Coordinates of C-alpha atoms and ligand atoms in Angstrom, one line a residue:
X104 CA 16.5 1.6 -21.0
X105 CA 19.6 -1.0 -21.6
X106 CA 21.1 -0.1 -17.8
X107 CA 19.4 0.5 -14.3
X108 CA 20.9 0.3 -11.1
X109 CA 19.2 -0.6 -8.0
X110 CA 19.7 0.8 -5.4
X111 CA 18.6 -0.9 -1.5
X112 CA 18.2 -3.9 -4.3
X113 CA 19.2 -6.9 -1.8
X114 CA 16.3 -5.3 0.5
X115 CA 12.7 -6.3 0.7
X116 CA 11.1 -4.2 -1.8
X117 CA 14.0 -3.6 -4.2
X118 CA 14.8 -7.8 -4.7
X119 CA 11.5 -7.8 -5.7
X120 CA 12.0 -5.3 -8.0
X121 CA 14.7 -6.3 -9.2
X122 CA 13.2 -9.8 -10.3
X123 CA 10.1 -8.1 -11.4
X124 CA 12.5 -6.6 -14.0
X125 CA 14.9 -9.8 -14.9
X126 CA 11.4 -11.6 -15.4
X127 CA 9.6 -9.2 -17.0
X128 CA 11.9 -7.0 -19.4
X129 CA 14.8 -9.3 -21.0
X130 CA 16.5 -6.5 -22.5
X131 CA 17.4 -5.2 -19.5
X132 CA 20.9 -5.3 -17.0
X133 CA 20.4 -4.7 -13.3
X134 CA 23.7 -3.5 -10.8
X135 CA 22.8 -3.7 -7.4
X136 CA 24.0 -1.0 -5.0
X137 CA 23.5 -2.2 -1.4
X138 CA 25.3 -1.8 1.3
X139 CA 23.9 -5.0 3.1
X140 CA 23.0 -3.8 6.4
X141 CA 21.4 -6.3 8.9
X142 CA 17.9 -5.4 6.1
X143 CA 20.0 -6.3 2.9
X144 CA 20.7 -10.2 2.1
X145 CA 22.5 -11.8 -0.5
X146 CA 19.9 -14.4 -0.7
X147 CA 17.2 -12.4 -1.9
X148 CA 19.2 -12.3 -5.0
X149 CA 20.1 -15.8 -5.7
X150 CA 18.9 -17.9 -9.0
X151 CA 19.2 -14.5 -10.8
X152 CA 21.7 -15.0 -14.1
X153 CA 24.9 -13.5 -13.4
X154 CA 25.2 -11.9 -17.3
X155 CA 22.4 -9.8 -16.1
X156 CA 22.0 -8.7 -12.4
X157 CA 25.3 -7.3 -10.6
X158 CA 25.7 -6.7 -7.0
X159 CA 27.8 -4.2 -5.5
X160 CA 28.6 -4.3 -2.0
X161 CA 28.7 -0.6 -1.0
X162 CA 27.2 3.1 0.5
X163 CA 24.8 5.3 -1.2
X164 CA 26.9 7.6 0.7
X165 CA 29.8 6.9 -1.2
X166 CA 30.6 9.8 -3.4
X167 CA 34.0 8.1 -5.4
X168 CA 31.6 4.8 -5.8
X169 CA 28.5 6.5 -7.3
X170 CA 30.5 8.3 -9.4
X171 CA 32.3 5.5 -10.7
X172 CA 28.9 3.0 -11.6
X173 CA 26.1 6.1 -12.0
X174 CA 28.7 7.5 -14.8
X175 CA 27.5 4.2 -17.4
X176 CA 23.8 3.6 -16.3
X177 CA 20.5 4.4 -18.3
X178 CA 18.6 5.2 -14.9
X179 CA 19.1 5.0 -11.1
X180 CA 15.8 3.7 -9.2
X181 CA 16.6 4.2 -5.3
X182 CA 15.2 2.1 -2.8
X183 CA 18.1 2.2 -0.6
X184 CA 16.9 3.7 3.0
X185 CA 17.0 2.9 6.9
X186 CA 13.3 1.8 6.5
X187 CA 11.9 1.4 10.1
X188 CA 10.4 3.3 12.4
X189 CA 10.7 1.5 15.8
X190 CA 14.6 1.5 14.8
X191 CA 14.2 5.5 14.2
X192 CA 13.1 6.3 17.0
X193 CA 15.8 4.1 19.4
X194 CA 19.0 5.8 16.9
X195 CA 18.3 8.5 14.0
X196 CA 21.4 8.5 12.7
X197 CA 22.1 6.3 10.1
X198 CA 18.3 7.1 8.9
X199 CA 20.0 10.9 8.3
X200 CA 23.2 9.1 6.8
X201 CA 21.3 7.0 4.5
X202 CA 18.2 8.7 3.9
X203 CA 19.5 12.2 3.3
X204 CA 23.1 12.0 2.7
X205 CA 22.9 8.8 0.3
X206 CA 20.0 10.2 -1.5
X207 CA 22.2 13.6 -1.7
X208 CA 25.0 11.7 -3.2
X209 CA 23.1 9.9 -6.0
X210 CA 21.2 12.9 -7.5
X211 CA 24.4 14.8 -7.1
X212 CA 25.6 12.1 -9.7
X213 CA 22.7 11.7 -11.6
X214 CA 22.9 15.7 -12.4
X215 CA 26.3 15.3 -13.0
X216 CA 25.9 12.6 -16.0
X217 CA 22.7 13.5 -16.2
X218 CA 20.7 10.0 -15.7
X219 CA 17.3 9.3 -15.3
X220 CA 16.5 9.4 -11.4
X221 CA 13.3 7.4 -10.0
X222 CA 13.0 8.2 -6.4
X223 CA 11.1 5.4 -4.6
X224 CA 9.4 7.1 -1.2
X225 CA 6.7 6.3 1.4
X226 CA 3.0 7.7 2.3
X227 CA 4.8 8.1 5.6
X228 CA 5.6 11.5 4.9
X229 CA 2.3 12.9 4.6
X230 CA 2.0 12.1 8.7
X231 CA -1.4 10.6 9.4
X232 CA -5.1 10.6 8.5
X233 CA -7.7 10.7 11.9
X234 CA -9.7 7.3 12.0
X235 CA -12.8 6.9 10.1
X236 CA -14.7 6.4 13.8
X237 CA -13.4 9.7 14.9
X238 CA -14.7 11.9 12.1
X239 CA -18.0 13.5 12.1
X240 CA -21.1 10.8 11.7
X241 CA -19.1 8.5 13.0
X242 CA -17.1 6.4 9.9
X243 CA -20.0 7.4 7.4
X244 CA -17.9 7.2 4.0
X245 CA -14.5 6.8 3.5
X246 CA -12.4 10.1 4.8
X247 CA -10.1 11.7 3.3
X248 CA -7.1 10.0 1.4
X249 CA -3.4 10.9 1.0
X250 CA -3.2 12.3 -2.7
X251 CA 0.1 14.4 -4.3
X252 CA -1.1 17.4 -3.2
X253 CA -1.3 16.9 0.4
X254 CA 0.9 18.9 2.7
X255 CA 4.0 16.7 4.1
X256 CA 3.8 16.4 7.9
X257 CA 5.8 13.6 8.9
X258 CA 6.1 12.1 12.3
X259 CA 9.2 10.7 12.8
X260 CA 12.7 10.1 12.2
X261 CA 12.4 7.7 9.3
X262 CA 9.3 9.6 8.1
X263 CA 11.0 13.0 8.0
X264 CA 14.4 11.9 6.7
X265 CA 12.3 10.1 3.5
X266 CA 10.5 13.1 3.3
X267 CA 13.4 15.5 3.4
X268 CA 15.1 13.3 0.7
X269 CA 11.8 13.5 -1.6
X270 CA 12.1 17.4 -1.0
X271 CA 16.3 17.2 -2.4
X272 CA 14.8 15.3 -5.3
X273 CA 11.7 17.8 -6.4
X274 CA 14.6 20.6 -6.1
X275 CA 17.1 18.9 -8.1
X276 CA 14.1 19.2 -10.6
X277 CA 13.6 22.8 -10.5
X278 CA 16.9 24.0 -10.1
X279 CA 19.1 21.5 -11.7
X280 CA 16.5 19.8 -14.1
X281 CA 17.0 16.2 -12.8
X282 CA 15.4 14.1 -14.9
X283 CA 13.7 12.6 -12.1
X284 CA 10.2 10.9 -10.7
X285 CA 9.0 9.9 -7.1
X286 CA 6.4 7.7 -6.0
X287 CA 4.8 7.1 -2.6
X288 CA 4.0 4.0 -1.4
X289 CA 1.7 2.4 1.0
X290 CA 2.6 -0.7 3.5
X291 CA 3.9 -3.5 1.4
X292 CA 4.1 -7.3 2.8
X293 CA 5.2 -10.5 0.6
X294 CA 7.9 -13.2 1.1
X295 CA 11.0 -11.7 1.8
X296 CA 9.9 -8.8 4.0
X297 CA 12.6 -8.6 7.1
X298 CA 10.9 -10.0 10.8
X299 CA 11.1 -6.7 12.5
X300 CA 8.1 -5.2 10.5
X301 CA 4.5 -6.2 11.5
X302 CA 2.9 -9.1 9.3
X303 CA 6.6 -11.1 9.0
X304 CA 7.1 -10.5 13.1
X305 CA 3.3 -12.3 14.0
X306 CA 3.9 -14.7 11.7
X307 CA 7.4 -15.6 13.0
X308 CA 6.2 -15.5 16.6
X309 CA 3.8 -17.7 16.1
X310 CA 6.0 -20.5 14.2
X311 CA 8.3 -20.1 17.3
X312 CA 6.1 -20.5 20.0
X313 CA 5.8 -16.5 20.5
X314 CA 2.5 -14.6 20.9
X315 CA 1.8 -12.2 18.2
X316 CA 2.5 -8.4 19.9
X317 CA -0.4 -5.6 19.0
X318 CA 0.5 -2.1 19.8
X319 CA -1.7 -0.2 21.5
X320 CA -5.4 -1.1 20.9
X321 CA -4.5 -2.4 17.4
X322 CA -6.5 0.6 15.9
X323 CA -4.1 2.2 13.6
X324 CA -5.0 1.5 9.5
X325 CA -2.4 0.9 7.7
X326 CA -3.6 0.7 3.4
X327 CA -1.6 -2.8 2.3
X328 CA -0.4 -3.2 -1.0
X329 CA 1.5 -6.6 -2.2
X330 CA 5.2 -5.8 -2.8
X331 CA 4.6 -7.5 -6.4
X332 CA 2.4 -4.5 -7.3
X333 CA 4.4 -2.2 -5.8
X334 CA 7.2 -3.3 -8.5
X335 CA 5.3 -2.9 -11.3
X336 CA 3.7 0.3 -10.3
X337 CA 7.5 1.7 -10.0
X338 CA 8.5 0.1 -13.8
X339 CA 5.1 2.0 -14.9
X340 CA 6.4 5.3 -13.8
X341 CA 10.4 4.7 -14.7
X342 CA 8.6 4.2 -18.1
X343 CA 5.8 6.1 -18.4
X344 CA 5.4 8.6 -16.0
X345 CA 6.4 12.2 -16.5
X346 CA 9.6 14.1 -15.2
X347 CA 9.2 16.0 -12.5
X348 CA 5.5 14.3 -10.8
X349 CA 4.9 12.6 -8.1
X350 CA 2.7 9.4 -8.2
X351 CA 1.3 7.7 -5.3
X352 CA 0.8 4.0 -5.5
X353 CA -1.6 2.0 -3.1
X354 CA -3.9 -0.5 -4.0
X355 CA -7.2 0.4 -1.6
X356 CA -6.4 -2.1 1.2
X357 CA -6.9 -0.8 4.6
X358 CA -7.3 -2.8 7.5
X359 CA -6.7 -2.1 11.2
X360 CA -3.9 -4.2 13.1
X361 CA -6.1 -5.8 15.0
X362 CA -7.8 -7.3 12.2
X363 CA -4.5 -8.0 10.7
X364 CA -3.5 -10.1 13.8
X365 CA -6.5 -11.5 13.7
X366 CA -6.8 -12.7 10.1
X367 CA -2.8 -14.3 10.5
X368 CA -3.6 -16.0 13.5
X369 CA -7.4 -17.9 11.9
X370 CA -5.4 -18.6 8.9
X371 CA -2.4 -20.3 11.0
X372 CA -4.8 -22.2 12.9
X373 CA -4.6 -20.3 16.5
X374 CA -8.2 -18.6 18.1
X375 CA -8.3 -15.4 17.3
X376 CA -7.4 -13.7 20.7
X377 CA -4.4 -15.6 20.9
X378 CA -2.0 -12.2 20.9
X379 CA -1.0 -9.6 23.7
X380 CA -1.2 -6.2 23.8
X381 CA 2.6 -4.5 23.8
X382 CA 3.4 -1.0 24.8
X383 CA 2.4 1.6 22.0
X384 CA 4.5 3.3 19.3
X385 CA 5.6 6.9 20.2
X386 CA 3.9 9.3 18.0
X387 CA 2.2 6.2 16.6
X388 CA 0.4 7.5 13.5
X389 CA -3.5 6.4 13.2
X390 CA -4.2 6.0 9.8
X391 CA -2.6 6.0 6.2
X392 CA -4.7 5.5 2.5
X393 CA -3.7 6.0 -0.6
X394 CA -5.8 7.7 -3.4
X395 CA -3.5 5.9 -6.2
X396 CA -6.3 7.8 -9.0
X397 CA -3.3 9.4 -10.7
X398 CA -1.2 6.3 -11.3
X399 CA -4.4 4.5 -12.6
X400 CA -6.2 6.7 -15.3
X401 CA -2.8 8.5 -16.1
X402 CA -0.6 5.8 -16.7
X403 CA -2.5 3.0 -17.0
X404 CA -1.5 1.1 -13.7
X405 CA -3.6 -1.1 -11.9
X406 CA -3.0 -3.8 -9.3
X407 CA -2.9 -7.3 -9.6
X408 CA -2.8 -8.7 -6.0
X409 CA -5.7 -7.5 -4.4
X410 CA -7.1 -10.7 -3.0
X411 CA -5.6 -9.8 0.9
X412 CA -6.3 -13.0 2.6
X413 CA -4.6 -15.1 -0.2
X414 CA -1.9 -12.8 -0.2
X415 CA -1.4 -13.3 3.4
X416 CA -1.7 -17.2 2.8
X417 CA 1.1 -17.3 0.2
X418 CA 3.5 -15.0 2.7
X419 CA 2.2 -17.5 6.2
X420 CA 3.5 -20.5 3.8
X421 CA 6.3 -18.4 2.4
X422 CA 7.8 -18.4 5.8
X423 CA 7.1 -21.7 6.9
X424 CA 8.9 -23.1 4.2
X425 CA 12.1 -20.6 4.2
X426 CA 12.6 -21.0 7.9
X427 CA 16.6 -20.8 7.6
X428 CA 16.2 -17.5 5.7
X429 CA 14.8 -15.6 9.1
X430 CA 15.4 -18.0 12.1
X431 CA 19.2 -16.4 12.6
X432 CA 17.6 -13.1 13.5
X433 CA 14.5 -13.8 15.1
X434 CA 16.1 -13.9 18.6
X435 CA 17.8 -10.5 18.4
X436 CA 14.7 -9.1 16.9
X437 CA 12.7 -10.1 19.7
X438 CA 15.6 -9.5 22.7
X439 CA 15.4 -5.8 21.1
X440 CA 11.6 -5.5 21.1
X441 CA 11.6 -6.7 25.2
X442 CA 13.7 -4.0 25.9
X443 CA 10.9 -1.7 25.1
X444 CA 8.2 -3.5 26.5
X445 CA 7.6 -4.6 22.8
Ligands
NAD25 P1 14.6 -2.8 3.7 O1 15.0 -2.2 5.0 O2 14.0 -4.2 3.6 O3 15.8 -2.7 2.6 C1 16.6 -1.6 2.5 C2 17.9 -2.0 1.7 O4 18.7 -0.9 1.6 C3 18.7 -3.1 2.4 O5 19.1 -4.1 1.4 C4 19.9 -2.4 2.9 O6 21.1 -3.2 3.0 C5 20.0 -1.2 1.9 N1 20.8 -0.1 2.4 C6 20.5 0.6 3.6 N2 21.4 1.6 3.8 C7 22.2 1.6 2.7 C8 23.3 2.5 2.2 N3 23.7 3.5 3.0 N4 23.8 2.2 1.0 C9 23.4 1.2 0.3 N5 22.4 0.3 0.6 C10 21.8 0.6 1.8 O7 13.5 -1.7 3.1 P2 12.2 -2.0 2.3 O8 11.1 -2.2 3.1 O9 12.5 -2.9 1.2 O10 12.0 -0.5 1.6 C11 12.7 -0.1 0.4 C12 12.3 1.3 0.1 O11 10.9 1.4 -0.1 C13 12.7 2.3 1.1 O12 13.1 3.5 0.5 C14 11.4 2.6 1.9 O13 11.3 3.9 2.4 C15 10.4 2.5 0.7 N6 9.0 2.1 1.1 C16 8.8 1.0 1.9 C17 7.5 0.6 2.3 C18 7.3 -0.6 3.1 O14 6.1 -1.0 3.4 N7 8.3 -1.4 3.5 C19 6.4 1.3 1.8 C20 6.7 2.5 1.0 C21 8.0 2.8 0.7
TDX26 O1 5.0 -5.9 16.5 C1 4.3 -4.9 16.0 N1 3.1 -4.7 16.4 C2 2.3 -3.7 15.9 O2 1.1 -3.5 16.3 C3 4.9 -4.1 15.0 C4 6.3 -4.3 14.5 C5 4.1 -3.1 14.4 N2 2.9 -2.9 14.9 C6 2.0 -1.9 14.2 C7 2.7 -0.5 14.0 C8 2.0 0.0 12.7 O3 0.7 0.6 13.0 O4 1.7 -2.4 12.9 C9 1.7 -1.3 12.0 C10 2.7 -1.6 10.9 O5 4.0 -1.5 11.5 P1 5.4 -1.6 10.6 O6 5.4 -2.9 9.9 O7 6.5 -1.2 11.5 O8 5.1 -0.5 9.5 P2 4.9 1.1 9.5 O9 5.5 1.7 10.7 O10 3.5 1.3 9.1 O11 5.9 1.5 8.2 C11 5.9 0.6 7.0 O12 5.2 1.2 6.0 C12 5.6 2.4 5.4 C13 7.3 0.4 6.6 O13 8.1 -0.1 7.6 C14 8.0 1.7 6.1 O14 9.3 1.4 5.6 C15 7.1 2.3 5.0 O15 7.6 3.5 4.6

């Protein structure tokens, strides 16, 4: 693999990626397809050596455009999407545009010159798992966890639109034989991560003077995995894994938002109950975890960052130090949230 382009690669998750693979595999040429919506940013690119990572400025949407760059690649690994919820639920639209449409126009290309697809998805689209206090004896064990078997039963907008572009992947497969992989991640947080999403938003508040804002009670488990792992858990499968499965990737972290809050505001020096409790999520889902078995004994994979409370350390300094990389948003972000008594 001489060629890959990235798709969403000026986002969160995909810059990571894409340094995972400038660092790690020096063979290798990255182009960037991003469209650099208020989520993508130039910046999460820079220091990266112009002979080997590319960005293009456009839409997965684009049908002349993909044609034009998919036509010379060795693989396309998509992370472009509309990626959160709270935005899903105030305007669906671009999440169909993006999510479905985009991801439509890529395999389209991808079955047309027939390039390796890797399809990067969420455990989103599974819907949710009950809490471990309300199943029978009461948290005894660990419940049930989300494996590529279970049933798809997303909640909403974003979840559905990721999970009706995994279900135009695993037909390109059959039908068209799309030479194609998906995984399903669980919650990633690390440097870079935009404010709107939960770890980077209570952090951020609290360096500006804000109270941290918990949902709800704060019971909904969310299974965190460190977007370095998440990277090389998607080179494993671009690699390794075999056309046509699905591999979920998690790295056993749950932990309820309340503890999350909790654990960010000890380690930034604030008492514990120094948050407030917002108006809830609609449709909220209660509990995500990953069994990532399948990744691990098939292929090898395993984790690196599991060590939750330095990882959280690392991201807390991460943005204390990179202040000009979030500060232009953060007013927006929050002006937004008010509206809905977030
Ligand atoms: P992000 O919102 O930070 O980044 C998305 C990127 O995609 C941005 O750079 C944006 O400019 C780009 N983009 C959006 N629409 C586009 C379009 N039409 N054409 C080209 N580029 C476009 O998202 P993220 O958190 O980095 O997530 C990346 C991927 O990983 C998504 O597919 C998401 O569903 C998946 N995922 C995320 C998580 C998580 O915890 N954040 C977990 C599992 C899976
Ligand atoms: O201010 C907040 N307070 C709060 O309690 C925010 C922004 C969120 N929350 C809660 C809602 C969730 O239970 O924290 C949890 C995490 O919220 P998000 O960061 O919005 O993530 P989530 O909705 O779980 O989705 C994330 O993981 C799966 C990513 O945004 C998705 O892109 C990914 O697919």
């Amino acid at each position: 693999m001489q060629h890959i382009i990235v798709t969403g690669g000026a986002g969160f998750i995909g810059s990571n990626f894409v340094h995972y693979v400038i660092n790690h595999h020096p063979d290798v040429k990255v182009t960037v397809l991003d469209k650099l919506t208020y989520a993508g940013n130039r910046a999460n690119l820079a220091g990266l050596p112009e002979n080997r990572c590319e960005l293009i400025v456009g839409d997965i949407a684009d049908a002349e455009l993909v044609d034009k760059i998919v036509k010379d690649a060795d693989a396309v690994v998509h992370y472009a999407a509309e990626s959160h919820n709270d935005n899903s639920l105030k305007d669906p639209y671009p999440f169909v545009h993006t999510n479905l449409i985009g991801t439509y126009t890529l395999i389209e290309a991808c079955r047309k010159y027939d390039v390796r697809f890797h399809h990067v998805s969420t455990d989103e689209v599974y819907g949710d798992l009950p809490l471990r206090e309300d199943l029978p004896g009461h948290g005894e064990g660990e419940g049930e966890k989300f494996t590529d078997k279970t049933p798809y039963n997303p909640s909403s907008p974003y979840s559905s639109t990721k999970a009706g572009s995994d279900l135009l992947v695993k037909a390109w497969v059959r039908s068209f034989g799309l030479k194609a992989t998906l995984s399903n991640c669980s919650n990633n947080y690390g440097p870079y991560q935009h404010i709107e999403k939960f770890i980077p938003r209570q952090i951020t508040n609290i360096l500006s003077g804000i109270k941290p804002k918990l949902y709800g009670q704060g019971k909904n488990v969310r299974d965190w995995i460190h977007t370095e792992d998440h990277s090389s858990a998607v080179w494993t499968i671009l690699t390794k894994g075999k056309i046509g499965e699905t591999y979920l990737i998690g790295a056993d972290g749950e932990e309820d938002n309340k503890t999350v809050i909790e654990l960010i505001l000890e380690l930034m020096g604030q008492p514990k109950d120094a948050y407030e409790h917002v108006n809830d999520r609609a449709g909220h889902d209660l509990r995500y975890a990953i069994d990532a078995s399948k990744l691990r004994d098939e292929l090898g994979w395993t984790p690196q960052f599991t060590d939750f409370r330095a990882g959280l350390e690392d991201t807390i300094s991460w943005y204390r130090e990179n202040q000009e990389w979030w500060q232009g948003q953060k007013e927006e972000v929050e002006a937004n949230y008010a509206k809905n008594g977030q």
